[in-house]
Short mmCIF file of C-alpha atoms in Angstrom, two decimals:
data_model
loop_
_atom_site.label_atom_id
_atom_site.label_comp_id
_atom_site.label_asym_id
_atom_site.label_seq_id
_atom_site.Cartn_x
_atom_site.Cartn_y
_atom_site.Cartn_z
CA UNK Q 1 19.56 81.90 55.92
CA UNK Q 2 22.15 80.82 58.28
CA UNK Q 3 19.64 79.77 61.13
CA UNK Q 4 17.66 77.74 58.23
CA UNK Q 5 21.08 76.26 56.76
CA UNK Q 6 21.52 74.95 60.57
CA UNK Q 7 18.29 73.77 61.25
CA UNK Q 8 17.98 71.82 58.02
CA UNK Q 9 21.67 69.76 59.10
CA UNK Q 10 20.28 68.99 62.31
CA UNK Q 11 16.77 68.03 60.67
CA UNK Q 12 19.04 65.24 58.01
CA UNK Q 13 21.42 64.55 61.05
CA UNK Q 14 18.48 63.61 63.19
CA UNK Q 15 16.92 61.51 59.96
CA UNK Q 16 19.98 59.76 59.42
CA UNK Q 17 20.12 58.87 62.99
CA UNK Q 18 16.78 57.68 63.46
CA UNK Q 19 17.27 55.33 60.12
CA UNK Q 20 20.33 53.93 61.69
CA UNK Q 21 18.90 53.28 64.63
CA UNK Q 22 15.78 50.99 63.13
CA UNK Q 23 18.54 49.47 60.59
CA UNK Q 24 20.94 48.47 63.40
CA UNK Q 25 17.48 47.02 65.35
CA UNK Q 26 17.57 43.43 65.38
CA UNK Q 27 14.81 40.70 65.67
CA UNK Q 28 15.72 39.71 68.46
CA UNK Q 29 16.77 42.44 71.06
CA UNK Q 30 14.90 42.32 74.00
CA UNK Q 31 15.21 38.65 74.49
CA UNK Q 32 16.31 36.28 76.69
CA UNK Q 33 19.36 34.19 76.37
CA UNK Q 34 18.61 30.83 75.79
CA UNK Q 35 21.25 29.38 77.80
CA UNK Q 36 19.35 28.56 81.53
CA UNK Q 37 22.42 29.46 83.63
CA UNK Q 38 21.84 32.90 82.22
CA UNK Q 39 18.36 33.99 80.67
CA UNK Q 40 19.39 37.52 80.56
CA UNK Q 41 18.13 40.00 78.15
CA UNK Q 42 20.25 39.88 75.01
CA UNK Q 43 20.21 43.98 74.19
CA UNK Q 44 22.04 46.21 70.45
CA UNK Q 45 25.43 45.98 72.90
CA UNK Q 46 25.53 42.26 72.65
CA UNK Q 47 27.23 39.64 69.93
CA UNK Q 48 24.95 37.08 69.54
CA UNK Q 49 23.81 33.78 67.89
CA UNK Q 50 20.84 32.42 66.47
CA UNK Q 51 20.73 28.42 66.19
CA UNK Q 52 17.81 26.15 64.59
CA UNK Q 53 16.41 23.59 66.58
CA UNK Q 54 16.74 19.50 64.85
CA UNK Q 55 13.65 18.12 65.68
CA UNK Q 56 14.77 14.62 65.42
CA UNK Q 57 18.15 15.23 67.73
CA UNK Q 58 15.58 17.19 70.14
CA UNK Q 59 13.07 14.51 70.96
CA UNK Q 60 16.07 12.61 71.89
CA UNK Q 61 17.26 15.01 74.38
CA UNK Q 62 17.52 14.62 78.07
CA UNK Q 63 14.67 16.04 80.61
CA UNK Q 64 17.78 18.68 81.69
CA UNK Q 65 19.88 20.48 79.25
CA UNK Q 66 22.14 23.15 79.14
CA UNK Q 67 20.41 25.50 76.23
CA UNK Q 68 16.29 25.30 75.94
CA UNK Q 69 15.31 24.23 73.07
CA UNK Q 70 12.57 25.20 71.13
CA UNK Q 71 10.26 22.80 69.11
CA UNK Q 72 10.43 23.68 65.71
CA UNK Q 73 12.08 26.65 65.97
CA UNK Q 74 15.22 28.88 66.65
CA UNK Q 75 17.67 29.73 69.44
CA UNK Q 76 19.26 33.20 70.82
CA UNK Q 77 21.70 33.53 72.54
CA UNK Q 78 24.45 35.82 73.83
CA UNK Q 79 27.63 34.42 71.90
CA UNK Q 80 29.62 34.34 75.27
CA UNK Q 81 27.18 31.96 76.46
CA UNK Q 82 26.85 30.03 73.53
CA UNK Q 83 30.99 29.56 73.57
CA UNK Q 84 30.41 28.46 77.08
CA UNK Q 85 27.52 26.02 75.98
CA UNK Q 86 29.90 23.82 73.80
CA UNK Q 87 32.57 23.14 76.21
CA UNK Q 88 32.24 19.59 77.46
CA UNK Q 89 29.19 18.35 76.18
CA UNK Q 90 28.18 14.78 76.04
CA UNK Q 91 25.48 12.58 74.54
CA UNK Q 92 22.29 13.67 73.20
CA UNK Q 93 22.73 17.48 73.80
CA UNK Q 94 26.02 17.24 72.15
CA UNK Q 95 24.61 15.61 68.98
CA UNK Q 96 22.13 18.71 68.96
CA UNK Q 97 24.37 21.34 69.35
CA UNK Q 98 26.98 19.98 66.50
CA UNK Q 99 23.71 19.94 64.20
CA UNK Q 100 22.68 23.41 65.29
CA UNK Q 101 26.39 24.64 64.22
CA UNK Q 102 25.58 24.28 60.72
CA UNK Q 103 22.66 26.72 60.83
CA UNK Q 104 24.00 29.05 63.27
CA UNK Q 105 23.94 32.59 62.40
CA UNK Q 106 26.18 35.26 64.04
CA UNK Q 107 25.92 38.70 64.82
CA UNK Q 108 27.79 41.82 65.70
CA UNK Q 109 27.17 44.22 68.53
CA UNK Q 110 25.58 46.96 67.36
CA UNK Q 111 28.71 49.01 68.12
CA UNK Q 112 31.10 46.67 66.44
CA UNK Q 113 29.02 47.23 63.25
CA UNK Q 114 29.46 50.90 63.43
CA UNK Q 115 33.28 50.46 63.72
CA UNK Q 116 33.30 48.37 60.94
CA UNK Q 117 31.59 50.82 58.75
CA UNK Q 118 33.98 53.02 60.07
CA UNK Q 119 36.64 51.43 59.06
CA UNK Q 120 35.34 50.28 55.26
CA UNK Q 121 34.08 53.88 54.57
CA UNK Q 122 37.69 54.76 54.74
CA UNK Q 123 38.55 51.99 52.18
CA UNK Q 124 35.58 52.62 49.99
CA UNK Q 125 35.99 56.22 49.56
CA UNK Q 126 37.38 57.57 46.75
CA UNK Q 127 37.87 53.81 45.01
CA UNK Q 128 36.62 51.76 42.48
CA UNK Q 129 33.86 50.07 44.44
CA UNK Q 130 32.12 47.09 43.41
CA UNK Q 131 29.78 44.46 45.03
CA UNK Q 132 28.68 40.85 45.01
CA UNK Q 133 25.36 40.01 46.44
CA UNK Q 134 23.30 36.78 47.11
CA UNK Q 135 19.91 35.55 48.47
CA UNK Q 136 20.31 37.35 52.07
CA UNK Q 137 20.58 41.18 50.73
CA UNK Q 138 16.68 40.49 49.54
CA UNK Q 139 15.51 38.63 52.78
CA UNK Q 140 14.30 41.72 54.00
CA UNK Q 141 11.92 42.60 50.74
CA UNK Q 142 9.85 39.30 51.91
CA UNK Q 143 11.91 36.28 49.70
CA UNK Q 144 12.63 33.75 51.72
CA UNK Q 145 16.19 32.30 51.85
CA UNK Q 146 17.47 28.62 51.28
CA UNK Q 147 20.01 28.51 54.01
CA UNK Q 148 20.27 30.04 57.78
CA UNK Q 149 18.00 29.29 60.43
CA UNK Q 150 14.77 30.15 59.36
CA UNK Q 151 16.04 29.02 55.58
CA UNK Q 152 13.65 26.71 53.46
CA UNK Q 153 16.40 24.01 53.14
CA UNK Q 154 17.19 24.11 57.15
CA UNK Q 155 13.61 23.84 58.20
CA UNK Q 156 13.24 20.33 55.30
CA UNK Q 157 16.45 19.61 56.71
CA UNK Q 158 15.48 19.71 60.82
CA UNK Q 159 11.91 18.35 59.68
CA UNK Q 160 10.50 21.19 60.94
CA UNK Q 161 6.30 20.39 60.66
CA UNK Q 162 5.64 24.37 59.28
CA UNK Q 163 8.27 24.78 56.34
CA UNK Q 164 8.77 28.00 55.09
CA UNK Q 165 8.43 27.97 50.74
CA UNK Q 166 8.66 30.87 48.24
CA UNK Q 167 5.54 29.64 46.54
CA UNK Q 168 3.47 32.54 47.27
CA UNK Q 169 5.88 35.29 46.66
CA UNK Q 170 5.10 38.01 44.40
CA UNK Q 171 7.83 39.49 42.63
CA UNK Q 172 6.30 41.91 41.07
CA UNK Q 173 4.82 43.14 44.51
CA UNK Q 174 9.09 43.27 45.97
CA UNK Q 175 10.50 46.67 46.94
CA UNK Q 176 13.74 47.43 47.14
CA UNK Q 177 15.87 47.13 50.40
CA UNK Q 178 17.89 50.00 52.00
CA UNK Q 179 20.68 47.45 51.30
CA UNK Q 180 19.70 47.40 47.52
CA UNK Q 181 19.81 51.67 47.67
CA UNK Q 182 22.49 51.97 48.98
CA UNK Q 183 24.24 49.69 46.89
CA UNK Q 184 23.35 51.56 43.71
CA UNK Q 185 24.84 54.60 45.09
CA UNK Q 186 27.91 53.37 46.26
CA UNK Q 187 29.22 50.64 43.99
CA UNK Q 188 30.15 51.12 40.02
CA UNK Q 189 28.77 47.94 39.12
CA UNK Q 190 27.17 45.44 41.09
CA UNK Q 191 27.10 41.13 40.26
CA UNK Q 192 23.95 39.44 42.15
CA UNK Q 193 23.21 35.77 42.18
CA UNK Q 194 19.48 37.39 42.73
CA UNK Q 195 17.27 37.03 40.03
CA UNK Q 196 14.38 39.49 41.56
CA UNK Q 197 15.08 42.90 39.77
CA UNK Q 198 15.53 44.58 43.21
CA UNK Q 199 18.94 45.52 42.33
CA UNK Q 200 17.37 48.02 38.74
CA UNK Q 201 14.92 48.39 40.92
CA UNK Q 202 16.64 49.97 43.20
CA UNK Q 203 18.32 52.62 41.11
CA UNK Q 204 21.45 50.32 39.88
CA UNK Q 205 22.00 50.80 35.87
CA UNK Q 206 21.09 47.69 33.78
CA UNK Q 207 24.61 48.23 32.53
CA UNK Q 208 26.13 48.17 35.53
CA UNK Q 209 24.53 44.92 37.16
CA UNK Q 210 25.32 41.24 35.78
CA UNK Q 211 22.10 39.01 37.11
CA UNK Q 212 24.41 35.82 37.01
CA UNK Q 213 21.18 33.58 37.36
CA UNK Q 214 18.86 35.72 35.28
CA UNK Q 215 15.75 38.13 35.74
CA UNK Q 216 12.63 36.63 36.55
CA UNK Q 217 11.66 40.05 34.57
CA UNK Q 218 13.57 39.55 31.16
CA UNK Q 219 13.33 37.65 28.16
CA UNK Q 220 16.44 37.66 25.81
CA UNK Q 221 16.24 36.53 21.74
CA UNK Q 222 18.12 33.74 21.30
CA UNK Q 223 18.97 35.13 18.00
CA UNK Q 224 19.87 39.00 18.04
CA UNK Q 225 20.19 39.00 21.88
CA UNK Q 226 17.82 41.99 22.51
CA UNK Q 227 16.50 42.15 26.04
CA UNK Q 228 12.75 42.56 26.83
CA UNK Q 229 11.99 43.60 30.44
CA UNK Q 230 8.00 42.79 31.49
CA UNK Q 231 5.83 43.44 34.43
CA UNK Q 232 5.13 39.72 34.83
CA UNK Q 233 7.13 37.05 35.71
CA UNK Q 234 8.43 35.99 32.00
CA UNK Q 235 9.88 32.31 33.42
CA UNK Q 236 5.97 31.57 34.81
CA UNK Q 237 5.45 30.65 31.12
CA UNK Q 238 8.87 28.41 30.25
CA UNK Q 239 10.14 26.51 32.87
CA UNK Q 240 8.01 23.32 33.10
CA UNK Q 241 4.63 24.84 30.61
CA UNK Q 242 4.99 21.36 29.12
CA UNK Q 243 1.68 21.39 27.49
CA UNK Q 244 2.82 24.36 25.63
CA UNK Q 245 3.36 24.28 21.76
CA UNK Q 246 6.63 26.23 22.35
CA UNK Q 247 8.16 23.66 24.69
CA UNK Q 248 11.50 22.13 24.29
CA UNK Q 249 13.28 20.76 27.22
CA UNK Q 250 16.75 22.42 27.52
CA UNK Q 251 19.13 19.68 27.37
CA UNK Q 252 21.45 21.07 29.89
CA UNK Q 253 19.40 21.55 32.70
CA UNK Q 254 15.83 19.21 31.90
CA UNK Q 255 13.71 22.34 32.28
CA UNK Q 256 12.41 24.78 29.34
CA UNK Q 257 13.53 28.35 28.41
CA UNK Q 258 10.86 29.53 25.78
CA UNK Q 259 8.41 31.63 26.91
CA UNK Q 260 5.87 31.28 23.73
CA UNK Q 261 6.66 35.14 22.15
CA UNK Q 262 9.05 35.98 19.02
CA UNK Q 263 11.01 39.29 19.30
CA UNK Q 264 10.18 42.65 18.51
CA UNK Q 265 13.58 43.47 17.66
CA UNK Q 266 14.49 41.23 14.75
CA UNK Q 267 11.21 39.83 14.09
CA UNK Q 268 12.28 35.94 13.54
CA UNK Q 269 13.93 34.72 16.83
CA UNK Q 270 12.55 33.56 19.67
CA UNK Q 271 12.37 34.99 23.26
CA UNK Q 272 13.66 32.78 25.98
CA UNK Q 273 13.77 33.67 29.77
CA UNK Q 274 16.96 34.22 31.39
CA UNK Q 275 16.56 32.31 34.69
CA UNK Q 276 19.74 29.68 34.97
CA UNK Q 277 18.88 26.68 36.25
CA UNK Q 278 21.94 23.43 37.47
CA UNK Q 279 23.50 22.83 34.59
CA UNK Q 280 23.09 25.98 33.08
CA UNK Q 281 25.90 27.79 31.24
CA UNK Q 282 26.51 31.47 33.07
CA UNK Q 283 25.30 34.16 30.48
CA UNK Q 284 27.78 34.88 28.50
CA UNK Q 285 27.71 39.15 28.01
CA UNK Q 286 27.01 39.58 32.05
CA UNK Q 287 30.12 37.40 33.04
CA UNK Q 288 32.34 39.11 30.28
CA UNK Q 289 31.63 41.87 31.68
CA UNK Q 290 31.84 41.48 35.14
CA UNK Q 291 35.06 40.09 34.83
CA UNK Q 292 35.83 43.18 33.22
CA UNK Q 293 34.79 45.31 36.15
CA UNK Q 294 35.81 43.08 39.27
CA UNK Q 295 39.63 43.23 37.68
CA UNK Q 296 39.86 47.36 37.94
CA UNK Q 297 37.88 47.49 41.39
CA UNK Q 298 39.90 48.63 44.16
CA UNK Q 299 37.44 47.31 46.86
CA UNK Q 300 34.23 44.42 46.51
CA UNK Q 301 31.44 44.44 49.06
CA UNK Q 302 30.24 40.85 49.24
CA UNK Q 303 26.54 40.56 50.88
CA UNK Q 304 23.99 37.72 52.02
CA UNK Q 305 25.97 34.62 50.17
CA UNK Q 306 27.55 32.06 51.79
CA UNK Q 307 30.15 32.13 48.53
CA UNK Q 308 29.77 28.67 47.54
CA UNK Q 309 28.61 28.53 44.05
CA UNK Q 310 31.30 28.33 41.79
CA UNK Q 311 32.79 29.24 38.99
CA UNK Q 312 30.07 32.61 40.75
CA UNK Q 313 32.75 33.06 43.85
CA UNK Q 314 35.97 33.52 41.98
CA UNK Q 315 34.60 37.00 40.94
CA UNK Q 316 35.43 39.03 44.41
CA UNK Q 317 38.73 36.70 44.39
CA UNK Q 318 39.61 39.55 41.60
CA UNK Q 319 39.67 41.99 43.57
CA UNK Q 320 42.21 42.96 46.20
CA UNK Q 321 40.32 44.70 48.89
CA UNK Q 322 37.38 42.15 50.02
CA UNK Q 323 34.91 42.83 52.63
CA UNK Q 324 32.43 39.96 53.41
CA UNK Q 325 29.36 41.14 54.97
CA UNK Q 326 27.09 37.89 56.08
CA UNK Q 327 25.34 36.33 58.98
CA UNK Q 328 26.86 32.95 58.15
CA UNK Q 329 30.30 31.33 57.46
CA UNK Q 330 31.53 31.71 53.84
CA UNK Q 331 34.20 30.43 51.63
CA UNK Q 332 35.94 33.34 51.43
CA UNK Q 333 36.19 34.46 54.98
CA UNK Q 334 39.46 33.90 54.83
CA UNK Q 335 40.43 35.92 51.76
CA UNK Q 336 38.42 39.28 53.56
CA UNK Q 337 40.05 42.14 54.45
CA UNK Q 338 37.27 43.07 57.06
CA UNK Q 339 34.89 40.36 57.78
CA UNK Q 340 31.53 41.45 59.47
CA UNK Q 341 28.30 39.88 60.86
CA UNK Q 342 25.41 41.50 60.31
CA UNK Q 343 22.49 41.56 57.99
CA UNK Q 344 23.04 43.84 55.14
CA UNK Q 345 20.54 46.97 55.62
CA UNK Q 346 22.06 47.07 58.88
CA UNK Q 347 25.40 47.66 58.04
CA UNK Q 348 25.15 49.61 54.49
CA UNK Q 349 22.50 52.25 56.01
CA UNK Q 350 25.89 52.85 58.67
CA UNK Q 351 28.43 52.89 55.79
CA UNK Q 352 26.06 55.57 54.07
CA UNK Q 353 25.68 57.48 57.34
CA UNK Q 354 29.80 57.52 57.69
CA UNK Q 355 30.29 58.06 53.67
CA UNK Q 356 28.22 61.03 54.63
CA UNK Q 357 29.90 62.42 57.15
CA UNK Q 358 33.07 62.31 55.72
CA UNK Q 359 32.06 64.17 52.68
CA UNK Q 360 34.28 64.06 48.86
CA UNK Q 361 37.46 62.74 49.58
CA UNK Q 362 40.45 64.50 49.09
CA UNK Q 363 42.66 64.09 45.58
CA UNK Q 364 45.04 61.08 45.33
CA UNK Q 365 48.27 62.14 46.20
CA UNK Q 366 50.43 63.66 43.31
CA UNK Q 367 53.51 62.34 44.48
CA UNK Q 368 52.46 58.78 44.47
CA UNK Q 369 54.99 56.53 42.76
CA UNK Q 370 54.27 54.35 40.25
CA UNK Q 371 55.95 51.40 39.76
CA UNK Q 372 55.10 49.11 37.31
CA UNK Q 373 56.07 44.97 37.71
CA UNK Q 374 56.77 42.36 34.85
CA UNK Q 375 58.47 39.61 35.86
CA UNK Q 376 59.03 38.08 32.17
CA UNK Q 377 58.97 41.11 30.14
CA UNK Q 378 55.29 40.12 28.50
CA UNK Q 379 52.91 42.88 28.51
CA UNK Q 380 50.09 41.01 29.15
CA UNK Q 381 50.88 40.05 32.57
CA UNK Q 382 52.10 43.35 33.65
CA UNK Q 383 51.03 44.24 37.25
CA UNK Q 384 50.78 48.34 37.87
CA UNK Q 385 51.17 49.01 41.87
CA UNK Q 386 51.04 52.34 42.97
CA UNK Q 387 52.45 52.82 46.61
CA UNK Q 388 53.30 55.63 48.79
CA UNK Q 389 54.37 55.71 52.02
CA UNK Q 390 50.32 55.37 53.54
CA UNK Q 391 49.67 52.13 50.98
CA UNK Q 392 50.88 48.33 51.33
CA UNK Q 393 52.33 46.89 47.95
CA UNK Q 394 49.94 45.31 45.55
CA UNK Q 395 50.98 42.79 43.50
CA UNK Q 396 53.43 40.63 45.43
CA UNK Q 397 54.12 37.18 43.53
CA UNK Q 398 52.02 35.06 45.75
CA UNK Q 399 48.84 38.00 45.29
CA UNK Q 400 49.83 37.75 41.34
CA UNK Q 401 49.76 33.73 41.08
CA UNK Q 402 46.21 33.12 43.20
CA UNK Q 403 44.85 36.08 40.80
CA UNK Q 404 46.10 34.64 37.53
CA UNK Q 405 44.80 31.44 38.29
CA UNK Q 406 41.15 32.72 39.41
CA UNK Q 407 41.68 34.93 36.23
CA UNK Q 408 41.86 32.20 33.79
CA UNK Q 409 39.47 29.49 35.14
CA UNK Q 410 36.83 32.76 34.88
CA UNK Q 411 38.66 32.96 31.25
CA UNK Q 412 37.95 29.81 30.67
CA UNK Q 413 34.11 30.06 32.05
CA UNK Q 414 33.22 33.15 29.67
CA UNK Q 415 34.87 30.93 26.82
CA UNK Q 416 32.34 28.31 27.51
CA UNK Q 417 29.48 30.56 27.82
CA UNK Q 418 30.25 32.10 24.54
CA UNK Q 419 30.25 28.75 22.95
CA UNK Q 420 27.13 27.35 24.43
CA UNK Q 421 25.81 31.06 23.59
CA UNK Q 422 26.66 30.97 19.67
CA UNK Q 423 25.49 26.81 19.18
CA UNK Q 424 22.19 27.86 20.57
CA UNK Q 425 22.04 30.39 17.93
CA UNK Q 426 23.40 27.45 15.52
CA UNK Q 427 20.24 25.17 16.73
CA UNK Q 428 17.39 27.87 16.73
CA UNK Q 429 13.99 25.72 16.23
CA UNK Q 430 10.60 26.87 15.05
CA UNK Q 431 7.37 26.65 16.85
CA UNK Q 432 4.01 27.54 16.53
CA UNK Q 433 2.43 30.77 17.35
CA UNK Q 434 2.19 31.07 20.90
CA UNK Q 435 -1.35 30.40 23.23
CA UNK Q 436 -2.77 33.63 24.97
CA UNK Q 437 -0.54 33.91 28.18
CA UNK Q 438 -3.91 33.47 30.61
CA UNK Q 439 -3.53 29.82 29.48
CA UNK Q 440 0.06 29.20 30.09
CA UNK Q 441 0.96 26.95 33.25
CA UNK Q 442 2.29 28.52 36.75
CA UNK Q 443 4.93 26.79 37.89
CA UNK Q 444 7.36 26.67 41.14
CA UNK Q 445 9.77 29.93 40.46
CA UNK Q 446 13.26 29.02 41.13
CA UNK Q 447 15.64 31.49 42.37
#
């Protein structure tokens, strides 16, 4: 029994080993630097870049250059070298590397990932964990992203002649990432920008996930607020079906929301997808609630999003302990408590692996003191710290200020949601029974 005990460790030691080891594998590895004074083989051990090429600024270049450009394409190289590229440039290769800057992507040796994950496991365990994702956590399922170098924005951008477009994805064909696993095992509730389903998918509890810009799976009742998930694409038959008898354009953001279907719940109101469009309020019973949940997290994972989007990016600005894990710059780099480069199966499949190796955690300490701070005597802004001699003070006035402010512009933003959510109720319109759904129009699926 012993012998068997032993040889089924090694056999999940080995497993977890191997699936680090393709996670941690980049696209990349193997090739050579793009910077001609080196060329060398850019290997897991190496911090690199990737870079798009401007194919405008590139045509222009000299016969000579310092990095080789590729037409209509993207750039690797070792992020010494590309530090070394940048000093003293001039002219037309100048021009091109200032425009590459806003695609460029960074990454992490392989072994600075690892320490990383090292050194968030330790945070992680045992807290409140929560996480904030965007468009890059489901890059590897097969959606194609808006930004980064091989983004369908950048390549429009650099006039690119092949540009990359998420017309042909099928969502109902999208798997899960090990990014969106992990995730659900890890995090108490999770807010994603995403509106793919990968994240329920994936194991995470419809109650424990706020889809900030909707489900491409879900249509709501604009009347009793019941929630109908499908095995089609629900917003195929609302956003721009203008021929349809159920159309109505939504006068906040031009495009339509009713998908032709009354509910099943309450029999009278209609269904409406839950995408949200520019201009559309943030649902109101997600944000309530994930301002709920980001307040009493200890620690927020933020993946694949630049952290742009707002009022969507004061959400991790709730929470004290904020790790940003992204290939790009975000807003909020400065704000993060450990800031790492890498793509997010990567560096979740090594948090797992370390979350398993350190096991349960031990029990808080009993002799923790508990201090409790109000600086005016109201309850309501009463901050609880609990230090001991291992822990930093939470809660020091500057810490208390920035969070009451984020806290009450996200007030404010649930506030508005509720009232956009109750005068749609107010207008509810009629329309006629709906066509069969094999004659409602396909249209471009915004994400």
């Amino acid at each position: 029994a012993l012998a068997l005990a032993l040889a089924l460790a090694l056999a999940l030691a080995l497993a977890l080993a191997l699936a680090l080891a393709l996670a941690m594998e980049r696209w990349f590895d193997g090739t050579s630097c793009a910077l001609r004074s080196c060329a060398g083989a850019i290997g897991e051990d190496d911090a690199a870049v990737v870079v798009a090429t401007d194919e405008r600024k590139r045509k222009r270049l000299p016969a000579s250059t310092r990095i080789a450009w590729a037409a209509n394409d993207r750039q690797v190289l070792h992020l010494r070298c590309w530090r070394d590229a940048c000093k003293g440039l001039r002219g037309a290769e100048k021009a091109m590397v200032e425009a590459a800057k806003e695609t460029l992507e960074r990454y992490d040796a392989a072994g600075e990932v690892r320490d990383k994950a090292r050194a968030v496991a330790a945070r992680v365990r045992g807290r409140t964990t929560v996480a904030f994702t965007g468009a890059g956590i489901s890059a590897a399922a097969g959606i194609p992203t808006y930004r980064g170098t091989s983004g369908i924005d950048t390549k429009s951008d650099l006039n690119h002649e092949e540009e990359a477009d998420d017309e042909g994805t099928d969502y109902s064909a999208l798997r899960p990432t090990k990014a969106h696993k992990a995730l659900a095992e890890i995090c108490s509730y999770v807010v994603t920008q995403n509106c793919d389903d990968l994240h329920a998918k994936a194991g995470t509890p419809r109650d424990a996930l706020t889809e900030l810009h909707g489900n491409v799976f879900v249509e709501a009742c604009e009347q009793c607020d019941a929630a109908f998930a499908r095995d089609y694409a629900v917003d195929a038959y609302s956003t721009d079906c203008h021929q349809e008898p159920w159309y109505v354009k939504c006068k906040d953001c031009g495009w339509g929301h009713y998908t032709g279907r009354r509910c099943d719940a309450c029999g009278k109101g209609k269904l409406r997808d839950t995408i949200i469009n520019f201009g559309d309020a943030l649902p109101y019973g997600g944000l309530r609630r994930a301002v709920d949940r980001f307040r009493g997290a200890d620690v927020c994972l933020c993946l694949g999003s630049s952290l742009t989007v707002s009022p969507a990016n004061l959400l991790p600005r709730l929470v004290d302990d904020l790790i940003v894990v992204n290939l790009q710059d975000t807003d909020l780099d400065s704000n993060a408590t450990i800031r790492v480069f890498a793509e997010a199966d990567a560096f979740l499949v090594a948090l797992q692996e370390t979350l398993a190796a350190l096991g349960e955690p031990d029990p808080k300490p009993k002799d923790a003191e508990v201090i409790v701070v109000d600086d005016d005597g109201d309850d309501d802004n009463e901050v609880i710290v609990v230090e001991d001699e291992k822990s930093e003070a939470r809660g020091s006035s500057r810490r208390r200020r920035e969070r009451a402010m984020v806290l009450s512009e996200l007030e404010d933003c649930v506030a508005y949601s509720r009232g956009v959510d109750e005068e749609r109720k107010r207008e509810a319109t009629d329309f006629e029974d709906p066509l069969p759904r094999k004659k409602a129009t396909k249209r471009r699926r915004k994400r």
